Amino acid sequence: MQLYNNLSAKERAELIEEAGKDRLTISFYKYAKIGNTEIFRNHMFLAWDSLEVLGRIYVAHEGINAQLSVPAENFDKFKAHLDTISFLENVRLNIAIEHDNFAFLKLKVKVRNKIVADGLNDDTFDVTNKGIHVNAEKFNELIEDPDTVLVDMRNHYESEIGHFKNAVTPDVDTFRESLDLIEEDLKEHKEDKKLVMYCTGGIRCEKASAYYKHKGFKNVFQLEGGIINYVRQTEEEGLENKFIGKNFVFDQRRSERISDDVIANCHQCGEPADLHTNCANEACHLLFIQCESCKEKMENCCSSNCMEINRLPPEEQKELRKGQGNSNDIFKKGRADHLPYKKDLRNIFESIKTKKN
Ligand SMILES: [Zn+2]
Ligand SMILES: [Zn+2]
């Protein structure tokens, strides 16, 4: 029985091309108690592999979080399979706005401690005691309310290229940091303010809303299905779309354009730009925003140092990397000091303070 991929990403890309089938990019999550994660994982792998599903799926005792791509012609079978699993019956599927047949090239189903790295101790609160889910229409109404504090629960490199108008966008690298920041800033307003949250697909808000309720917040709301589902709903129902810029996504597409506004800047020259790139130097891979002209000038690198290294023959680069360990920059995501135009959002919480008065 084959329980793992044995094709390389390149072989897979060739296969997809040959098959010429349209694929749907889908994400879903569900918090549920899963006893034997290993058995569950194997079951999902076998079923999905046979439907040519590709993607990145995390399974933990707290539930499942899946980003995947499904051949359009197998979608009904895929859905039918989900419906055979009690806690996944009728689970909400977020279907991407732009499809890319190459969004994922492998099927990876991994057993993890958590489905979202949250840094929280689960025993302290009940993640199923969540906030009120609101649809796009209700969300639009809520965020116009002067008593609402709208918070973006994503990380700085996500909100930097796109967010809802008037949202507070904490300058954080982790979910855990933003939970604390928001609580501290709103501690006097647990009862009188409406805390409205959103994230990419809803999974982070679901945990955050349960956390804030546990911490005594009385009015906690979350955007059902996140930005992905919101955009779809506004299109289908002809509602005003209050999201500006691009939605950062976690597959090879990197982002989906929602409005024409370019709200970020090239981290190297400061010109308007909102395209994320990873530094081409294998030993760096820093995630940062780079405009077309800097891309050309800097040869896809984040610094002249990386550019020099990147010009060396691959063998020499390998030699240089030996014993260096992994660069931390992969996780710093645009925080390197040599990028002069990375926005410092640290003072953005001032906006909450003005709203309080
Ligand atoms: Zn530039
Ligand atoms: Zn670099």
PDB file of N, CA, C and O in Angstrom, residues 104-136:
ATOM      1  N   PHE A 104      -0.440  23.333  -6.333  1.00  0.00           N
ATOM      2  CA  PHE A 104       0.249  22.313  -5.538  1.00  0.00           C
ATOM      3  C   PHE A 104       0.736  21.215  -6.478  1.00  0.00           C
ATOM      4  O   PHE A 104       0.065  20.884  -7.446  1.00  0.00           O
ATOM      5  N   LEU A 105       1.878  20.648  -6.135  1.00  0.00           N
ATOM      6  CA  LEU A 105       2.438  19.630  -7.021  1.00  0.00           C
ATOM      7  C   LEU A 105       2.557  18.272  -6.352  1.00  0.00           C
ATOM      8  O   LEU A 105       2.958  17.291  -6.964  1.00  0.00           O
ATOM      9  N   LYS A 106       2.227  18.209  -5.065  1.00  0.00           N
ATOM     10  CA  LYS A 106       2.307  16.934  -4.345  1.00  0.00           C
ATOM     11  C   LYS A 106       1.135  16.844  -3.381  1.00  0.00           C
ATOM     12  O   LYS A 106       0.563  17.868  -3.008  1.00  0.00           O
ATOM     13  N   LEU A 107       0.845  15.632  -2.977  1.00  0.00           N
ATOM     14  CA  LEU A 107      -0.122  15.465  -1.888  1.00  0.00           C
ATOM     15  C   LEU A 107       0.672  15.179  -0.614  1.00  0.00           C
ATOM     16  O   LEU A 107       1.367  14.177  -0.514  1.00  0.00           O
ATOM     17  N   LYS A 108       0.582  16.119   0.333  1.00  0.00           N
ATOM     18  CA  LYS A 108       1.276  15.917   1.605  1.00  0.00           C
ATOM     19  C   LYS A 108       0.255  16.002   2.721  1.00  0.00           C
ATOM     20  O   LYS A 108      -0.360  17.063   2.920  1.00  0.00           O
ATOM     21  N   VAL A 109       0.060  14.904   3.421  1.00  0.00           N
ATOM     22  CA  VAL A 109      -0.847  14.910   4.573  1.00  0.00           C
ATOM     23  C   VAL A 109       0.027  14.673   5.795  1.00  0.00           C
ATOM     24  O   VAL A 109       0.642  13.611   5.922  1.00  0.00           O
ATOM     25  N   LYS A 110       0.121  15.666   6.663  1.00  0.00           N
ATOM     26  CA  LYS A 110       1.056  15.567   7.784  1.00  0.00           C
ATOM     27  C   LYS A 110       0.336  15.582   9.115  1.00  0.00           C
ATOM     28  O   LYS A 110      -0.600  16.371   9.311  1.00  0.00           O
ATOM     29  N   VAL A 111       0.817  14.743  10.015  1.00  0.00           N
ATOM     30  CA  VAL A 111       0.303  14.770  11.382  1.00  0.00           C
ATOM     31  C   VAL A 111       1.109  15.793  12.166  1.00  0.00           C
ATOM     32  O   VAL A 111       2.332  15.779  12.146  1.00  0.00           O
ATOM     33  N   ARG A 112       0.404  16.719  12.804  1.00  0.00           N
ATOM     34  CA  ARG A 112       1.036  17.803  13.561  1.00  0.00           C
ATOM     35  C   ARG A 112       0.438  17.875  14.960  1.00  0.00           C
ATOM     36  O   ARG A 112      -0.609  17.296  15.220  1.00  0.00           O
ATOM     37  N   ASN A 113       1.080  18.664  15.822  1.00  0.00           N
ATOM     38  CA  ASN A 113       0.492  18.902  17.147  1.00  0.00           C
ATOM     39  C   ASN A 113      -0.743  19.786  17.070  1.00  0.00           C
ATOM     40  O   ASN A 113      -1.694  19.619  17.816  1.00  0.00           O
ATOM     41  N   LYS A 114      -0.685  20.771  16.172  1.00  0.00           N
ATOM     42  CA  LYS A 114      -1.773  21.729  16.018  1.00  0.00           C
ATOM     43  C   LYS A 114      -2.043  21.903  14.531  1.00  0.00           C
ATOM     44  O   LYS A 114      -1.136  21.723  13.722  1.00  0.00           O
ATOM     45  N   ILE A 115      -3.278  22.307  14.180  1.00  0.00           N
ATOM     46  CA  ILE A 115      -3.526  22.572  12.764  1.00  0.00           C
ATOM     47  C   ILE A 115      -3.136  23.998  12.398  1.00  0.00           C
ATOM     48  O   ILE A 115      -2.979  24.325  11.231  1.00  0.00           O
ATOM     49  N   VAL A 116      -2.995  24.859  13.399  1.00  0.00           N
ATOM     50  CA  VAL A 116      -2.449  26.198  13.181  1.00  0.00           C
ATOM     51  C   VAL A 116      -1.450  26.418  14.298  1.00  0.00           C
ATOM     52  O   VAL A 116      -1.787  26.191  15.456  1.00  0.00           O
ATOM     53  N   ALA A 117      -0.251  26.846  13.960  1.00  0.00           N
ATOM     54  CA  ALA A 117       0.737  27.104  15.017  1.00  0.00           C
ATOM     55  C   ALA A 117       0.271  28.331  15.784  1.00  0.00           C
ATOM     56  O   ALA A 117       0.305  29.435  15.272  1.00  0.00           O
ATOM     57  N   ASP A 118      -0.245  28.123  16.990  1.00  0.00           N
ATOM     58  CA  ASP A 118      -0.836  29.243  17.716  1.00  0.00           C
ATOM     59  C   ASP A 118      -0.113  29.570  19.016  1.00  0.00           C
ATOM     60  O   ASP A 118      -0.368  30.585  19.628  1.00  0.00           O
ATOM     61  N   GLY A 119       0.768  28.713  19.451  1.00  0.00           N
ATOM     62  CA  GLY A 119       1.506  28.963  20.686  1.00  0.00           C
ATOM     63  C   GLY A 119       0.633  28.936  21.932  1.00  0.00           C
ATOM     64  O   GLY A 119       1.029  29.406  22.992  1.00  0.00           O
ATOM     65  N   LEU A 120      -0.574  28.407  21.820  1.00  0.00           N
ATOM     66  CA  LEU A 120      -1.489  28.407  22.963  1.00  0.00           C
ATOM     67  C   LEU A 120      -1.575  27.032  23.609  1.00  0.00           C
ATOM     68  O   LEU A 120      -1.409  26.017  22.955  1.00  0.00           O
ATOM     69  N   ASN A 121      -1.866  27.054  24.897  1.00  0.00           N
ATOM     70  CA  ASN A 121      -2.112  25.801  25.592  1.00  0.00           C
ATOM     71  C   ASN A 121      -3.609  25.485  25.516  1.00  0.00           C
ATOM     72  O   ASN A 121      -4.431  26.165  26.101  1.00  0.00           O
ATOM     73  N   ASP A 122      -3.927  24.467  24.763  1.00  0.00           N
ATOM     74  CA  ASP A 122      -5.322  24.149  24.477  1.00  0.00           C
ATOM     75  C   ASP A 122      -6.204  23.872  25.678  1.00  0.00           C
ATOM     76  O   ASP A 122      -7.405  24.076  25.621  1.00  0.00           O
ATOM     77  N   ASP A 123      -5.613  23.362  26.737  1.00  0.00           N
ATOM     78  CA  ASP A 123      -6.431  22.953  27.880  1.00  0.00           C
ATOM     79  C   ASP A 123      -7.121  24.134  28.540  1.00  0.00           C
ATOM     80  O   ASP A 123      -8.052  23.964  29.308  1.00  0.00           O
ATOM     81  N   THR A 124      -6.630  25.358  28.263  1.00  0.00           N
ATOM     82  CA  THR A 124      -7.163  26.497  28.998  1.00  0.00           C
ATOM     83  C   THR A 124      -8.506  26.985  28.467  1.00  0.00           C
ATOM     84  O   THR A 124      -9.209  27.705  29.138  1.00  0.00           O
ATOM     85  N   PHE A 125      -8.859  26.649  27.274  1.00  0.00           N
ATOM     86  CA  PHE A 125     -10.160  27.115  26.783  1.00  0.00           C
ATOM     87  C   PHE A 125     -10.715  26.168  25.741  1.00  0.00           C
ATOM     88  O   PHE A 125     -10.003  25.344  25.176  1.00  0.00           O
ATOM     89  N   ASP A 126     -11.997  26.338  25.452  1.00  0.00           N
ATOM     90  CA  ASP A 126     -12.697  25.441  24.537  1.00  0.00           C
ATOM     91  C   ASP A 126     -12.781  26.086  23.155  1.00  0.00           C
ATOM     92  O   ASP A 126     -13.500  27.064  22.954  1.00  0.00           O
ATOM     93  N   VAL A 127     -12.058  25.516  22.211  1.00  0.00           N
ATOM     94  CA  VAL A 127     -11.980  26.135  20.889  1.00  0.00           C
ATOM     95  C   VAL A 127     -13.307  26.048  20.118  1.00  0.00           C
ATOM     96  O   VAL A 127     -13.525  26.768  19.148  1.00  0.00           O
ATOM     97  N   THR A 128     -14.201  25.193  20.590  1.00  0.00           N
ATOM     98  CA  THR A 128     -15.482  25.115  19.885  1.00  0.00           C
ATOM     99  C   THR A 128     -16.485  26.172  20.372  1.00  0.00           C
ATOM    100  O   THR A 128     -17.527  26.378  19.773  1.00  0.00           O
ATOM    101  N   ASN A 129     -16.136  26.870  21.468  1.00  0.00           N
ATOM    102  CA  ASN A 129     -16.989  27.966  21.951  1.00  0.00           C
ATOM    103  C   ASN A 129     -16.563  29.243  21.230  1.00  0.00           C
ATOM    104  O   ASN A 129     -15.938  30.133  21.786  1.00  0.00           O
ATOM    105  N   LYS A 130     -16.935  29.320  19.951  1.00  0.00           N
ATOM    106  CA  LYS A 130     -16.390  30.358  19.087  1.00  0.00           C
ATOM    107  C   LYS A 130     -17.280  31.596  19.012  1.00  0.00           C
ATOM    108  O   LYS A 130     -18.394  31.601  19.514  1.00  0.00           O
ATOM    109  N   GLY A 131     -16.754  32.623  18.345  1.00  0.00           N
ATOM    110  CA  GLY A 131     -17.507  33.867  18.167  1.00  0.00           C
ATOM    111  C   GLY A 131     -18.632  33.708  17.159  1.00  0.00           C
ATOM    112  O   GLY A 131     -18.813  32.640  16.569  1.00  0.00           O
ATOM    113  N   ILE A 132     -19.364  34.800  16.975  1.00  0.00           N
ATOM    114  CA  ILE A 132     -20.482  34.758  16.028  1.00  0.00           C
ATOM    115  C   ILE A 132     -19.941  34.866  14.594  1.00  0.00           C
ATOM    116  O   ILE A 132     -19.200  35.791  14.271  1.00  0.00           O
ATOM    117  N   HIS A 133     -20.326  33.906  13.769  1.00  0.00           N
ATOM    118  CA  HIS A 133     -19.896  33.936  12.375  1.00  0.00           C
ATOM    119  C   HIS A 133     -20.790  34.904  11.604  1.00  0.00           C
ATOM    120  O   HIS A 133     -22.010  34.827  11.714  1.00  0.00           O
ATOM    121  N   VAL A 134     -20.193  35.799  10.832  1.00  0.00           N
ATOM    122  CA  VAL A 134     -21.022  36.699  10.027  1.00  0.00           C
ATOM    123  C   VAL A 134     -20.693  36.560   8.552  1.00  0.00           C
ATOM    124  O   VAL A 134     -19.548  36.308   8.176  1.00  0.00           O
ATOM    125  N   ASN A 135     -21.706  36.748   7.731  1.00  0.00           N
ATOM    126  CA  ASN A 135     -21.487  36.695   6.283  1.00  0.00           C
ATOM    127  C   ASN A 135     -21.052  38.075   5.782  1.00  0.00           C
ATOM    128  O   ASN A 135     -20.959  39.029   6.564  1.00  0.00           O
ATOM    129  N   ALA A 136     -20.798  38.172   4.495  1.00  0.00           N
ATOM    130  CA  ALA A 136     -20.251  39.406   3.929  1.00  0.00           C
ATOM    131  C   ALA A 136     -21.178  40.604   4.174  1.00  0.00           C
ATOM    132  O   ALA A 136     -20.721  41.693   4.524  1.00  0.00           O
TER     133      ALA A 136
END
